[in-house]
C-alpha atoms as a PDB file:
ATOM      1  CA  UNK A   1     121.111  95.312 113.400  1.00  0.00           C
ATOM      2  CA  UNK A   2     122.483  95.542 109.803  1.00  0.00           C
ATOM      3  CA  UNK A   3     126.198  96.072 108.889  1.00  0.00           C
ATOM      4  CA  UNK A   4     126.282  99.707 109.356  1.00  0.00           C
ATOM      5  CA  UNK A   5     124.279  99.654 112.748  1.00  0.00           C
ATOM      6  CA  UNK A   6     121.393 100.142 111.205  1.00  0.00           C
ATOM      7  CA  UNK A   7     117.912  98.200 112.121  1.00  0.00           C
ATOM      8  CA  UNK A   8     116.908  95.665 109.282  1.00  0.00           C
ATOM      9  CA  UNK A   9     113.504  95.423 109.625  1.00  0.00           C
ATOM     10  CA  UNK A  10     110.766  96.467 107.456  1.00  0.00           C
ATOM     11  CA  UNK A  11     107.098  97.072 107.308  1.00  0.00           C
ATOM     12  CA  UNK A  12     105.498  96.984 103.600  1.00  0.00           C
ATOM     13  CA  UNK A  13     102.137  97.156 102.898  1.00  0.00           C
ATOM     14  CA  UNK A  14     100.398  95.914  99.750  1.00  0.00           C
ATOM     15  CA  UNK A  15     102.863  93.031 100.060  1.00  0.00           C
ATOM     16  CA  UNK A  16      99.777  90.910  98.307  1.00  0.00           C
ATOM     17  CA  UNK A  17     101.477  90.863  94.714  1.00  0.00           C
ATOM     18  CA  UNK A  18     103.222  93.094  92.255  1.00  0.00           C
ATOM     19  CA  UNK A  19     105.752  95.487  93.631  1.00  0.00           C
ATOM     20  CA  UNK A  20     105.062  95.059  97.429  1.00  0.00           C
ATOM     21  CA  UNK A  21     105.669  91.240  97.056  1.00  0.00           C
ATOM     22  CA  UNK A  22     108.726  91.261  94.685  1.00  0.00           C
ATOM     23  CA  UNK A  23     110.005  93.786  97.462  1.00  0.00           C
ATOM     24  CA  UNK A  24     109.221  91.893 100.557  1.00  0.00           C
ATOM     25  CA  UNK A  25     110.391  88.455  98.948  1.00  0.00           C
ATOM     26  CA  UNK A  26     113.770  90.469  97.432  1.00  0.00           C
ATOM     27  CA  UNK A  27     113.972  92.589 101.092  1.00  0.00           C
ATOM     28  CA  UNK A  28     113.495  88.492 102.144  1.00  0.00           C
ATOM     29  CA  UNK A  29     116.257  86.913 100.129  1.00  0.00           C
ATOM     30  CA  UNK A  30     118.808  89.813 101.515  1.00  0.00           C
ATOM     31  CA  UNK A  31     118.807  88.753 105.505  1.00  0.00           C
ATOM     32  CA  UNK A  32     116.197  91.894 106.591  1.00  0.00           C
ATOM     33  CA  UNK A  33     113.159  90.765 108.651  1.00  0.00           C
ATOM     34  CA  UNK A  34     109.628  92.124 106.650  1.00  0.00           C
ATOM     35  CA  UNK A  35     106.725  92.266 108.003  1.00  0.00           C
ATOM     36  CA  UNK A  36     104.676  92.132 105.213  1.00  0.00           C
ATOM     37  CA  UNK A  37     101.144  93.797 105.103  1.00  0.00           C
ATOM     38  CA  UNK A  38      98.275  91.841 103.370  1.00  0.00           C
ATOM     39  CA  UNK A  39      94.579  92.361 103.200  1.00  0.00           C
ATOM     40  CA  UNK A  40      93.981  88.224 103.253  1.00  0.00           C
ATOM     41  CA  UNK A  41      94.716  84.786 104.788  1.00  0.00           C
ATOM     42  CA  UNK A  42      94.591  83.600 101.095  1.00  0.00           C
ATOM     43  CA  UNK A  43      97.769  86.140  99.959  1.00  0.00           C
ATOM     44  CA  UNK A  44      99.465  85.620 103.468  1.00  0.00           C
ATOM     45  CA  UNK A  45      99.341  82.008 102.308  1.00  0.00           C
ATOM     46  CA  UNK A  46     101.155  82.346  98.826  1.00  0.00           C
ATOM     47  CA  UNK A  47     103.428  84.948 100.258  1.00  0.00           C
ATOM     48  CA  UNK A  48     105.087  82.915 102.531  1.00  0.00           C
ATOM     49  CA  UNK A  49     105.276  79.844 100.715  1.00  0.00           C
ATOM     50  CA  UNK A  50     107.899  81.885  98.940  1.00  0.00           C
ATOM     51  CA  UNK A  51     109.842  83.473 101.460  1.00  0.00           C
ATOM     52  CA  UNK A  52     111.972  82.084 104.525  1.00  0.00           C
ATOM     53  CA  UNK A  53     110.724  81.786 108.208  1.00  0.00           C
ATOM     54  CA  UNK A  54     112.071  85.341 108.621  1.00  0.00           C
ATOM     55  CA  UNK A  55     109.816  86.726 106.366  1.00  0.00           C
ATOM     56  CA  UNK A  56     106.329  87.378 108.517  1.00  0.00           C
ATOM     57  CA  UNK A  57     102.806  88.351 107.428  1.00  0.00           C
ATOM     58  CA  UNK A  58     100.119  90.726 109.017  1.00  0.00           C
ATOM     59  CA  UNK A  59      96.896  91.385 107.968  1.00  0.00           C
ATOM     60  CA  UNK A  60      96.827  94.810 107.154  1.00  0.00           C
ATOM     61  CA  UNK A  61      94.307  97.113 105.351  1.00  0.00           C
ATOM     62  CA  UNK A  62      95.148 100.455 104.904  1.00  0.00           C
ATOM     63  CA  UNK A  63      91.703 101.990 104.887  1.00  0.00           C
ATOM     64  CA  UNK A  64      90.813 100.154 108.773  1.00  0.00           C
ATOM     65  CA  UNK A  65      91.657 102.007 111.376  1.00  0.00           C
ATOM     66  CA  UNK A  66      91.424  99.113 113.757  1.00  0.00           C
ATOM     67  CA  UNK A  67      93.779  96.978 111.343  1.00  0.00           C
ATOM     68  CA  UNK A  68      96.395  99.815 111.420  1.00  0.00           C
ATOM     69  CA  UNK A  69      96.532  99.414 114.668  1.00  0.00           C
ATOM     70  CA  UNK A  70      96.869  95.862 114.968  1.00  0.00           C
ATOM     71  CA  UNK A  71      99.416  95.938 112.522  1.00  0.00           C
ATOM     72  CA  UNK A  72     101.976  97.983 114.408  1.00  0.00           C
ATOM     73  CA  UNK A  73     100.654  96.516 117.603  1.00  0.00           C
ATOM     74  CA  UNK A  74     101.949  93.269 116.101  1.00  0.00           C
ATOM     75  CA  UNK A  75     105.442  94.778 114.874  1.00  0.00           C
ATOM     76  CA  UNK A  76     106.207  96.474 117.920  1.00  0.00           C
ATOM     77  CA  UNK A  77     105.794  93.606 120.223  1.00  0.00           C
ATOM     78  CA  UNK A  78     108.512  91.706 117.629  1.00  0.00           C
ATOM     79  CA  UNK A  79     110.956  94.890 117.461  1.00  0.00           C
ATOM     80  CA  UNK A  80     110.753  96.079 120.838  1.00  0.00           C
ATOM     81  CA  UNK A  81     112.820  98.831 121.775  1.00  0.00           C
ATOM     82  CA  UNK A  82     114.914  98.426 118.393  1.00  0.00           C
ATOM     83  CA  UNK A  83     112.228 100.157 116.691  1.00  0.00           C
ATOM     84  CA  UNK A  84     111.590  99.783 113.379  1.00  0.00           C
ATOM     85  CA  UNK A  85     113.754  99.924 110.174  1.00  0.00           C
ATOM     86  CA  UNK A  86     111.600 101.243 107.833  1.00  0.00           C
ATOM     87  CA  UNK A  87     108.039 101.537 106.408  1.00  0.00           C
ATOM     88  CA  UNK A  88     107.284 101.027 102.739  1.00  0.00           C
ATOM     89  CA  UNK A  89     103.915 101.930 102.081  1.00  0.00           C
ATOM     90  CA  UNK A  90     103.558 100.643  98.753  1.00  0.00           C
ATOM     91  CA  UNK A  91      99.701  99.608  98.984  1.00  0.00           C
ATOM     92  CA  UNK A  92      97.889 101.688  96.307  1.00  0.00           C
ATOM     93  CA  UNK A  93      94.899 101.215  93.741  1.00  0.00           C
ATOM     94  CA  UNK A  94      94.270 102.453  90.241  1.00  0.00           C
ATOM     95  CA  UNK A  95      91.143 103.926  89.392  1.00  0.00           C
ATOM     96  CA  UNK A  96      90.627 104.769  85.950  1.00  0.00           C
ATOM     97  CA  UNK A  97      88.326 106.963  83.697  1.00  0.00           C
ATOM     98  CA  UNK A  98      87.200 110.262  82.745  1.00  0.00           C
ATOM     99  CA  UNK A  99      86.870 112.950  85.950  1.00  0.00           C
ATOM    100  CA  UNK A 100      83.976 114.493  84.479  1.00  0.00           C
ATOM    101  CA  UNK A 101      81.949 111.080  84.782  1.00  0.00           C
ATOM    102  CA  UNK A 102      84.024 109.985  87.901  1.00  0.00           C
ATOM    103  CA  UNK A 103      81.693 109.325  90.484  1.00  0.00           C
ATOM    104  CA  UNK A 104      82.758 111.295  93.794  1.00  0.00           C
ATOM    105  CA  UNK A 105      82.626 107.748  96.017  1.00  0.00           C
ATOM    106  CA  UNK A 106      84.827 106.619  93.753  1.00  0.00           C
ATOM    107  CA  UNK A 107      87.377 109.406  93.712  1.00  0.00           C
ATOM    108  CA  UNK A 108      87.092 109.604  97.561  1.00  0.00           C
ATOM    109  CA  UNK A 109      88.175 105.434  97.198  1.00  0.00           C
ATOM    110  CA  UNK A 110      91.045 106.560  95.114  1.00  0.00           C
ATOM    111  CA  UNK A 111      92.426 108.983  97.637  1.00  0.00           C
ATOM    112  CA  UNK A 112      91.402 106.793 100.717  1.00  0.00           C
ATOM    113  CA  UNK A 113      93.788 103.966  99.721  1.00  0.00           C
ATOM    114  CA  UNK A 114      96.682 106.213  98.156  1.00  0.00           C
ATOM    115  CA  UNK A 115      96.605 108.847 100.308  1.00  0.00           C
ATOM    116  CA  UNK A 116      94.683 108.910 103.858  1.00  0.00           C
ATOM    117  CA  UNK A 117      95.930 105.072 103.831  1.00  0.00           C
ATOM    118  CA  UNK A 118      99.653 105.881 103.495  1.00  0.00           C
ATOM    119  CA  UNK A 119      99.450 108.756 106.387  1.00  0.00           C
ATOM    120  CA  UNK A 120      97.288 106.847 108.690  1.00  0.00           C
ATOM    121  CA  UNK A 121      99.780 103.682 108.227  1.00  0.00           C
ATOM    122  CA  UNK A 122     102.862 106.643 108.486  1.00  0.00           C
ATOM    123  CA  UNK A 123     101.407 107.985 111.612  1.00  0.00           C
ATOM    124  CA  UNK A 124     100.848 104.439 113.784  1.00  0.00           C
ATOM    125  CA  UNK A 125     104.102 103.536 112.525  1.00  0.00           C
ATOM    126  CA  UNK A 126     106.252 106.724 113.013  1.00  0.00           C
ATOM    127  CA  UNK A 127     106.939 106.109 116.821  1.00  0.00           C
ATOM    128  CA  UNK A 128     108.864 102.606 115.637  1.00  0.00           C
ATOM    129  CA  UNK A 129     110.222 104.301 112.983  1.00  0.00           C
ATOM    130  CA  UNK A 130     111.403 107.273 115.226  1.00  0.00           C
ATOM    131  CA  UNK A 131     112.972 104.790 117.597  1.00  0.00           C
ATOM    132  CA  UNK A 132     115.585 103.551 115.019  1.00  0.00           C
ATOM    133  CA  UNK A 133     115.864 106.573 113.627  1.00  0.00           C
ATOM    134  CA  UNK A 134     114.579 104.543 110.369  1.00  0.00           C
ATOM    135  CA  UNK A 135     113.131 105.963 106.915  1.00  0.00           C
ATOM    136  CA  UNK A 136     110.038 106.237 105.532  1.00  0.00           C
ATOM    137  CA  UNK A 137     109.332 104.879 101.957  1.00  0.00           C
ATOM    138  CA  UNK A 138     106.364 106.380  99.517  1.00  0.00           C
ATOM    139  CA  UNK A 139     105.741 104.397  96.549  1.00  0.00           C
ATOM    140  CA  UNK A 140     104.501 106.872  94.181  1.00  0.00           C
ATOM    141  CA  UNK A 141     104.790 106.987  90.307  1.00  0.00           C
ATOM    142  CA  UNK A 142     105.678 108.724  87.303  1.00  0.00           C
ATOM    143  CA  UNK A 143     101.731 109.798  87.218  1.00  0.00           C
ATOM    144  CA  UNK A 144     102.945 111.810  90.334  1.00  0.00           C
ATOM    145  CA  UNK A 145     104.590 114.559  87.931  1.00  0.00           C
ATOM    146  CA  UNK A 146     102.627 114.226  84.857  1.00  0.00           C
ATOM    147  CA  UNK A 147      98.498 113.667  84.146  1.00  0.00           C
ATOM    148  CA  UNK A 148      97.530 111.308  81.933  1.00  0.00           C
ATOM    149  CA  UNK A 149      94.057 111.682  80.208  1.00  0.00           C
ATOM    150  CA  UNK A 150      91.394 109.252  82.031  1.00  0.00           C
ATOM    151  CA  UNK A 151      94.022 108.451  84.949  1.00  0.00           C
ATOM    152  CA  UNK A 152      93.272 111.823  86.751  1.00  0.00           C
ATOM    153  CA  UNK A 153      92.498 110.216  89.657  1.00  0.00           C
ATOM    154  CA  UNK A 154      94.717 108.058  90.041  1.00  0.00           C
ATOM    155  CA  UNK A 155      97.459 110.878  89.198  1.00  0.00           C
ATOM    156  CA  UNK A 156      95.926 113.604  91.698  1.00  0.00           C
ATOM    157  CA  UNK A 157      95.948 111.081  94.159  1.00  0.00           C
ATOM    158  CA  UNK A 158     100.041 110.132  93.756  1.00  0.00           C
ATOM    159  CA  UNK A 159     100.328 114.194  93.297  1.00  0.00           C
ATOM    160  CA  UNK A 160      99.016 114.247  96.581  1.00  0.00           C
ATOM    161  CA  UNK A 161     101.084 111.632  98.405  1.00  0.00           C
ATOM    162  CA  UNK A 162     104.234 113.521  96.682  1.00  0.00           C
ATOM    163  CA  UNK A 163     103.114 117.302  98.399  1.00  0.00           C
ATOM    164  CA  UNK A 164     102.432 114.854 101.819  1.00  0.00           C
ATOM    165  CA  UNK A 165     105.737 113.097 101.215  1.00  0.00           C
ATOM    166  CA  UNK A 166     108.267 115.940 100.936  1.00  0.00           C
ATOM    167  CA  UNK A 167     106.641 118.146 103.776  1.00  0.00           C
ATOM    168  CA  UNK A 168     107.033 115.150 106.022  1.00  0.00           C
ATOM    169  CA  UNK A 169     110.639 115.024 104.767  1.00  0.00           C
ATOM    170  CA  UNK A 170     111.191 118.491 106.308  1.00  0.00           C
ATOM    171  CA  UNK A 171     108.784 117.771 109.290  1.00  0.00           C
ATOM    172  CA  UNK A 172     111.087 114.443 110.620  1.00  0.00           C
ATOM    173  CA  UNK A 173     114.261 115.587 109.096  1.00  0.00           C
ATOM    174  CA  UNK A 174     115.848 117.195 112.480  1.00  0.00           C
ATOM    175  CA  UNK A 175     114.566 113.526 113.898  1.00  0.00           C
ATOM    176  CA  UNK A 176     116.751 111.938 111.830  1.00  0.00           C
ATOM    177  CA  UNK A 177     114.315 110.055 109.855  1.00  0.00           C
ATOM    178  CA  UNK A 178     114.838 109.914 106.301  1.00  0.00           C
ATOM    179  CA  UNK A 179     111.135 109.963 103.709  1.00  0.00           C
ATOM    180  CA  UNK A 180     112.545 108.532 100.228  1.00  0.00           C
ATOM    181  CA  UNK A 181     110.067 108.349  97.428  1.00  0.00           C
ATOM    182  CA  UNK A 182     109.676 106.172  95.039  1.00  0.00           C
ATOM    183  CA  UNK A 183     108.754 106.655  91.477  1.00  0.00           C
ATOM    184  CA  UNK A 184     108.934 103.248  89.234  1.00  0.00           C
END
């Protein structure tokens, strides 16, 4: 339990590189226990040869249902009846170009990983999550307010997880469960 009685652990995914793994090796450095989701042995590897014993990787791919599952499968046997903390879901991809010569597989892709990943992920992990009365953290971006030309999908898809994010913020609220997004 942290200070204020609250549970300090943490599930992020995307914890590979960028923001996920400057966030899980900062979350790290502060005392929390992460659980850090990564799509490889490889990044699992680098990860924690940067972060203490505390710190603990999972393979986790968004777009697998069977991964999801081992994932919190894997986090609830550690938490137990603490429950979980909270869930950054921070995995995300940028796909790039003009929507008029945007191949449909490819927007589907775009919305698999930033979307349908981050619900799927939310809804294996919510039952943790409820059980600490934790919060939920979206990792969206500024291209969640405003379209760029040739980053359409990418934009529609953060759009999307913003409309998904603040009706879930409604939906858990009387739960006391807090959905926070993120816009770097």
């Amino acid at each position: 339990m942290g200070k204020s009685g609250e549970v300090n652990t943490i599930v992020i995914t995307g914890a590979s590189s960028g923001i996920g793994r400057a966030c899980a090796l900062q979350l790290d450095n502060l005392g929390y226990c992460v659980f850090a989701g990564v799509r490889s042995k490889q990044a699992a590897e680098s990860l924690q040869h940067g972060a203490s014993e505390r710190l603990q990787t999972v393979l986790l791919d968004v777009t697998d249902p069977s991964s999801i599952t081992h994932a919190m499968e894997f986090v609830r046997g550690a938490v137990g009846n603490e429950g979980l903390g909270a869930l950054l879901n921070n995995a995300g991809i940028v796909v790039a170009g003009p929507l008029e010569a945007m191949p449909l597989d490819t927007l589907r892709h775009q919305f698999e990983v930033n979307v349908w990943g981050q619900v799927a992920v939310t809804q294996a992990f919510l039952p943790l999550i409820r059980q600490a009365k934790g919060r939920i953290l979206n990792m969206s971006s500024i291209s969640g307010r405003i379209a760029l030309p040739m980053l359409g999908p990418y934009a529609s898809s953060k759009f999307a997880l913003e409309a998904m994010s603040d009706a879930l913020r409604l939906e858990v609220y009387d739960d006391g469960i807090k959905v926070i997004l993120i816009e770097p």
